[in-house]
Amino acid sequence: MRKLAAGNWKMNGTSDSLSEVVTLLAALPSPACDMLLCPPATLLARMAQLAQGTALQVGGQDCHAHAAGAHTGDISAAMLVDAGASHVIVGHSERRTDHHETDAQVLAKAAAAQVAGLVAVVCIGETEAQRDAGSTLDVIGAQIAGSVPEGSTAANLVLAYEPVWAIGTGRTPTIAEIAEVHAFVRARLTARIGAQAAGVRLLYGGSVKPSNAAEIFAVPHVDGALVGGASLKAVDFGAIVKALSLA
Ligand code: PGA
């Protein structure tokens, strides 16, 4: 399957930051993997315009579960499509923590995204306390059962495993730990959505950088990365895209 390098700019970036996209596209006009950047909503339409006709796809960082209505400050999946998005991240641990999003809410958002024609990038991952308690696989299994829509297909779902304690910390699980979780995710996803699971891209996320990318991308069932901090600079994200293209 074609691998996916996805970048999540989080609450970072203003108009000036779009020059990073110009630099990235100049350096990597036709990478051997898919490339996705999810900027803040304020930059989405302009980034989508820059990306038109290039190898870059753009996505949102969250969407509301409803198509429209009285939800001040929220953005619907259809609005993301209208702005030029092809994907949307749902259930990122920062949303689960900062906005107390539950598995059921994440599932509703993912389903709304898929109905609108977006690929839902569903995020799952254990906290440090859960890993220390030995419950990582239980947590991941429950998140897959609770936040992945049953009818998902390889075309409308990407699943990102992001250990909460590895996000923005510079710490990563061992290669063996990543391998264990990704093999488990593939099996549980198969139990949830059937044969389509074989074609769903499983991303690893959490402190991916140019220096550790190649090693992580060599792990079975790692089909790409969801990159936070290192996606903000074209030189770093470009190096990760290159590492993935070689994997
Ligand atoms: P990080 O973030 O690469 O900065 O650790 C990853 C993420 O939250 O998607």
CSV table of C-alpha atoms and ligand atoms in Angstrom, one decimal:
chain,number,residue,atom,x,y,z
A,1,MET,CA,0.0,0.0,0.0
A,2,ARG,CA,1.1,3.6,-0.5
A,3,LYS,CA,2.4,5.1,2.7
A,4,LEU,CA,1.3,8.3,4.2
A,5,ALA,CA,3.3,11.1,5.8
A,6,ALA,CA,0.8,13.3,7.7
A,7,GLY,CA,1.6,16.6,9.5
A,8,ASN,CA,-0.4,18.1,12.2
A,9,TRP,CA,0.4,21.8,12.7
A,10,LYS,CA,-1.9,22.0,15.8
A,11,MET,CA,-2.4,25.6,17.0
A,12,ASN,CA,0.7,26.8,15.1
A,13,GLY,CA,1.0,28.9,12.0
A,14,THR,CA,0.0,32.2,10.4
A,15,SER,CA,0.2,33.5,6.9
A,16,ASP,CA,4.0,33.6,7.0
A,17,SER,CA,4.1,29.8,7.6
A,18,LEU,CA,2.7,29.1,4.2
A,19,SER,CA,6.2,29.7,2.8
A,20,GLU,CA,7.1,26.3,4.4
A,21,VAL,CA,4.6,24.7,2.1
A,22,VAL,CA,6.1,26.4,-1.0
A,23,THR,CA,9.5,25.1,0.1
A,24,LEU,CA,8.3,21.6,0.7
A,25,LEU,CA,6.6,21.4,-2.7
A,26,ALA,CA,9.6,22.7,-4.4
A,27,ALA,CA,11.8,20.1,-2.7
A,28,LEU,CA,9.4,17.2,-3.2
A,29,PRO,CA,7.3,17.6,-6.3
A,30,SER,CA,6.5,13.9,-6.6
A,31,PRO,CA,7.3,11.9,-3.5
A,32,ALA,CA,6.9,8.1,-3.4
A,33,CYS,CA,4.4,8.4,-0.6
A,34,ASP,CA,1.3,10.4,0.1
A,35,MET,CA,1.7,13.7,1.8
A,36,LEU,CA,-0.9,15.4,4.0
A,37,LEU,CA,-0.7,18.6,6.1
A,38,CYS,CA,-3.3,19.6,8.6
A,39,PRO,CA,-2.9,23.3,9.4
A,40,PRO,CA,-5.1,25.4,11.7
A,41,ALA,CA,-8.5,26.1,10.2
A,42,THR,CA,-7.5,29.7,9.5
A,43,LEU,CA,-4.9,28.5,7.0
A,44,LEU,CA,-6.8,25.6,5.5
A,45,ALA,CA,-8.3,27.2,2.4
A,46,ARG,CA,-5.1,29.0,1.5
A,47,MET,CA,-3.0,25.9,2.0
A,48,ALA,CA,-5.4,24.0,-0.2
A,49,GLN,CA,-5.0,26.5,-2.9
A,50,LEU,CA,-1.2,26.2,-2.8
A,51,ALA,CA,-1.6,22.4,-2.8
A,52,GLN,CA,-3.9,22.3,-5.8
A,53,GLY,CA,-2.4,20.1,-8.6
A,54,THR,CA,0.5,19.0,-6.4
A,55,ALA,CA,1.2,15.8,-4.4
A,56,LEU,CA,0.1,17.5,-1.2
A,57,GLN,CA,-3.3,17.0,0.4
A,58,VAL,CA,-4.6,19.1,3.2
A,59,GLY,CA,-6.8,18.2,6.1
A,60,GLY,CA,-8.6,19.6,9.2
A,61,GLN,CA,-7.6,18.9,12.8
A,62,ASP,CA,-11.2,18.3,14.1
A,63,CYS,CA,-14.8,18.5,12.9
A,64,HIS,CA,-18.2,18.6,14.5
A,65,ALA,CA,-20.4,15.5,14.4
A,66,HIS,CA,-23.3,17.5,13.0
A,67,ALA,CA,-23.5,18.8,9.4
A,68,ALA,CA,-24.6,22.4,10.4
A,69,GLY,CA,-26.4,24.3,13.2
A,70,ALA,CA,-26.0,26.3,16.3
A,71,HIS,CA,-22.5,25.3,17.4
A,72,THR,CA,-20.5,28.5,17.9
A,73,GLY,CA,-16.8,28.0,17.1
A,74,ASP,CA,-17.2,24.6,15.6
A,75,ILE,CA,-16.5,23.5,12.0
A,76,SER,CA,-18.4,20.8,10.1
A,77,ALA,CA,-16.9,18.2,7.8
A,78,ALA,CA,-18.7,19.7,4.9
A,79,MET,CA,-17.1,23.0,5.6
A,80,LEU,CA,-13.7,21.3,5.6
A,81,VAL,CA,-14.5,19.8,2.2
A,82,ASP,CA,-15.6,23.2,1.0
A,83,ALA,CA,-12.2,24.7,2.1
A,84,GLY,CA,-10.4,22.0,0.1
A,85,ALA,CA,-9.7,19.3,2.7
A,86,SER,CA,-9.5,15.6,1.9
A,87,HIS,CA,-8.9,14.4,5.4
A,88,VAL,CA,-9.7,15.3,9.0
A,89,ILE,CA,-7.9,14.3,12.2
A,90,VAL,CA,-10.4,13.2,14.9
A,91,GLY,CA,-9.8,12.0,18.5
A,92,HIS,CA,-6.3,13.5,18.8
A,93,SER,CA,-5.2,13.0,22.4
A,94,GLU,CA,-5.1,16.8,22.9
A,95,ARG,CA,-8.8,16.9,21.9
A,96,ARG,CA,-9.6,14.0,24.2
A,97,THR,CA,-7.8,15.7,27.0
A,98,ASP,CA,-8.5,19.5,26.5
A,99,HIS,CA,-12.1,19.0,25.3
A,100,HIS,CA,-12.9,15.8,27.2
A,101,GLU,CA,-13.9,14.0,24.0
A,102,THR,CA,-15.1,10.5,24.5
A,103,ASP,CA,-14.8,7.5,22.2
A,104,ALA,CA,-18.4,7.8,21.3
A,105,GLN,CA,-17.9,11.5,20.3
A,106,VAL,CA,-14.9,10.6,18.3
A,107,LEU,CA,-16.8,7.8,16.5
A,108,ALA,CA,-19.6,10.3,15.6
A,109,LYS,CA,-17.1,12.8,14.3
A,110,ALA,CA,-15.3,10.1,12.2
A,111,ALA,CA,-18.6,8.9,10.8
A,112,ALA,CA,-19.7,12.5,9.9
A,113,ALA,CA,-16.3,13.0,8.2
A,114,GLN,CA,-16.8,9.9,6.1
A,115,VAL,CA,-20.3,10.8,5.2
A,116,ALA,CA,-19.0,14.2,3.9
A,117,GLY,CA,-16.4,12.4,1.8
A,118,LEU,CA,-13.4,13.0,4.0
A,119,VAL,CA,-10.9,10.4,5.1
A,120,ALA,CA,-11.1,10.2,8.9
A,121,VAL,CA,-7.7,10.1,10.6
A,122,VAL,CA,-8.7,8.5,13.9
A,123,CYS,CA,-6.2,8.8,16.8
A,124,ILE,CA,-5.7,6.4,19.6
A,125,GLY,CA,-3.1,5.8,22.2
A,126,GLU,CA,-2.4,5.1,25.9
A,127,THR,CA,-1.2,7.4,28.6
A,128,GLU,CA,2.0,6.8,30.5
A,129,ALA,CA,0.1,5.6,33.6
A,130,GLN,CA,-1.8,3.1,31.4
A,131,ARG,CA,1.4,1.8,29.9
A,132,ASP,CA,3.0,1.5,33.3
A,133,ALA,CA,0.0,-0.4,34.5
A,134,GLY,CA,0.4,-2.9,31.7
A,135,SER,CA,-3.0,-2.0,30.1
A,136,THR,CA,-1.8,-0.5,26.8
A,137,LEU,CA,-3.4,-3.2,24.6
A,138,ASP,CA,-6.7,-3.1,26.6
A,139,VAL,CA,-6.8,0.7,26.2
A,140,ILE,CA,-6.0,0.5,22.4
A,141,GLY,CA,-8.6,-2.3,21.9
A,142,ALA,CA,-11.3,-0.3,23.6
A,143,GLN,CA,-10.5,2.8,21.6
A,144,ILE,CA,-10.7,0.9,18.3
A,145,ALA,CA,-14.0,-0.7,19.3
A,146,GLY,CA,-15.3,2.7,20.6
A,147,SER,CA,-14.1,5.2,18.1
A,148,VAL,CA,-13.8,3.5,14.7
A,149,PRO,CA,-17.0,3.5,12.7
A,150,GLU,CA,-18.1,0.0,11.8
A,151,GLY,CA,-18.5,0.6,8.1
A,152,SER,CA,-15.0,2.2,7.6
A,153,THR,CA,-13.0,1.2,4.6
A,154,ALA,CA,-9.4,1.4,3.5
A,155,ALA,CA,-10.5,4.4,1.4
A,156,ASN,CA,-12.1,6.5,4.2
A,157,LEU,CA,-10.1,5.6,7.3
A,158,VAL,CA,-6.5,6.1,8.6
A,159,LEU,CA,-5.7,5.0,12.1
A,160,ALA,CA,-3.0,6.7,14.0
A,161,TYR,CA,-1.4,5.1,17.1
A,162,GLU,CA,0.0,7.9,19.2
A,163,PRO,CA,1.2,7.1,22.8
A,164,VAL,CA,0.1,10.2,24.7
A,165,TRP,CA,3.4,10.2,26.6
A,166,ALA,CA,5.4,10.3,23.4
A,167,ILE,CA,3.6,13.4,21.9
A,168,GLY,CA,5.8,16.4,22.0
A,169,THR,CA,8.2,14.9,24.6
A,170,GLY,CA,11.0,13.6,22.5
A,171,ARG,CA,10.4,10.2,23.9
A,172,THR,CA,9.3,7.2,21.8
A,173,PRO,CA,8.4,3.6,22.5
A,174,THR,CA,11.0,1.0,21.6
A,175,ILE,CA,10.8,-0.5,18.2
A,176,ALA,CA,9.5,-3.7,19.8
A,177,GLU,CA,6.8,-1.8,21.6
A,178,ILE,CA,5.7,-0.1,18.4
A,179,ALA,CA,5.7,-3.4,16.5
A,180,GLU,CA,3.6,-5.1,19.2
A,181,VAL,CA,0.9,-2.3,19.2
A,182,HIS,CA,0.8,-2.0,15.4
A,183,ALA,CA,0.3,-5.8,14.9
A,184,PHE,CA,-2.4,-5.7,17.6
A,185,VAL,CA,-4.1,-2.7,16.0
A,186,ARG,CA,-4.2,-4.5,12.6
A,187,ALA,CA,-5.8,-7.6,14.2
A,188,ARG,CA,-8.3,-5.6,16.2
A,189,LEU,CA,-9.2,-3.4,13.2
A,190,THR,CA,-9.8,-6.6,11.2
A,191,ALA,CA,-12.2,-7.8,14.0
A,192,ARG,CA,-14.0,-4.4,13.8
A,193,ILE,CA,-14.3,-3.7,10.0
A,194,GLY,CA,-13.3,-7.0,8.4
A,195,ALA,CA,-11.1,-7.5,5.3
A,196,GLN,CA,-10.9,-3.8,4.6
A,197,ALA,CA,-8.5,-3.5,7.6
A,198,ALA,CA,-5.7,-4.9,5.5
A,199,GLY,CA,-5.6,-1.8,3.4
A,200,VAL,CA,-6.1,0.9,6.1
A,201,ARG,CA,-2.9,2.9,6.7
A,202,LEU,CA,-1.7,2.6,10.3
A,203,LEU,CA,0.3,5.6,11.3
A,204,TYR,CA,2.7,5.9,14.2
A,205,GLY,CA,2.8,9.3,15.9
A,206,GLY,CA,4.7,10.8,18.8
A,207,SER,CA,8.1,12.5,18.5
A,208,VAL,CA,8.8,11.3,15.0
A,209,LYS,CA,11.7,13.3,13.6
A,210,PRO,CA,14.2,12.9,10.8
A,211,SER,CA,16.7,11.1,13.0
A,212,ASN,CA,14.3,8.3,14.1
A,213,ALA,CA,12.0,8.1,11.1
A,214,ALA,CA,13.8,5.3,9.1
A,215,GLU,CA,13.9,3.0,12.1
A,216,ILE,CA,10.2,3.5,12.9
A,217,PHE,CA,9.1,3.1,9.2
A,218,ALA,CA,10.8,-0.3,9.0
A,219,VAL,CA,8.4,-1.7,11.6
A,220,PRO,CA,5.8,-4.1,10.1
A,221,HIS,CA,2.3,-2.5,10.0
A,222,VAL,CA,3.7,1.0,10.3
A,223,ASP,CA,2.3,2.6,7.1
A,224,GLY,CA,3.3,6.1,7.8
A,225,ALA,CA,3.5,8.8,10.4
A,226,LEU,CA,1.5,11.5,12.1
A,227,VAL,CA,4.0,14.2,12.8
A,228,GLY,CA,3.5,17.2,15.0
A,229,GLY,CA,6.4,19.5,15.8
A,230,ALA,CA,8.6,18.2,13.0
A,231,SER,CA,5.9,19.0,10.4
A,232,LEU,CA,6.2,22.7,10.9
A,233,LYS,CA,9.5,23.1,9.0
A,234,ALA,CA,9.7,22.0,5.4
A,235,VAL,CA,13.3,20.7,5.9
A,236,ASP,CA,12.3,18.4,8.8
A,237,PHE,CA,9.0,17.2,7.3
A,238,GLY,CA,10.7,16.7,3.9
A,239,ALA,CA,13.3,14.5,5.5
A,240,ILE,CA,10.6,12.4,7.1
A,241,VAL,CA,8.8,12.1,3.7
A,242,LYS,CA,12.0,11.0,2.1
A,243,ALA,CA,12.6,8.4,4.8
A,244,LEU,CA,9.1,7.1,4.3
A,245,SER,CA,9.5,7.0,0.5
A,246,LEU,CA,12.5,4.7,1.0
A,247,ALA,CA,10.9,2.4,3.5
B,1,PGA,P1,4.8,15.4,18.0
B,1,PGA,O1,3.2,15.3,17.9
B,1,PGA,O2,5.3,14.8,16.6
B,1,PGA,O3,5.1,16.8,18.2
B,1,PGA,O4,5.2,14.5,19.1
B,1,PGA,C1,2.6,14.2,17.3
B,1,PGA,C2,1.1,14.4,17.2
B,1,PGA,O5,0.5,14.9,18.2
B,1,PGA,O6,0.4,14.2,16.2
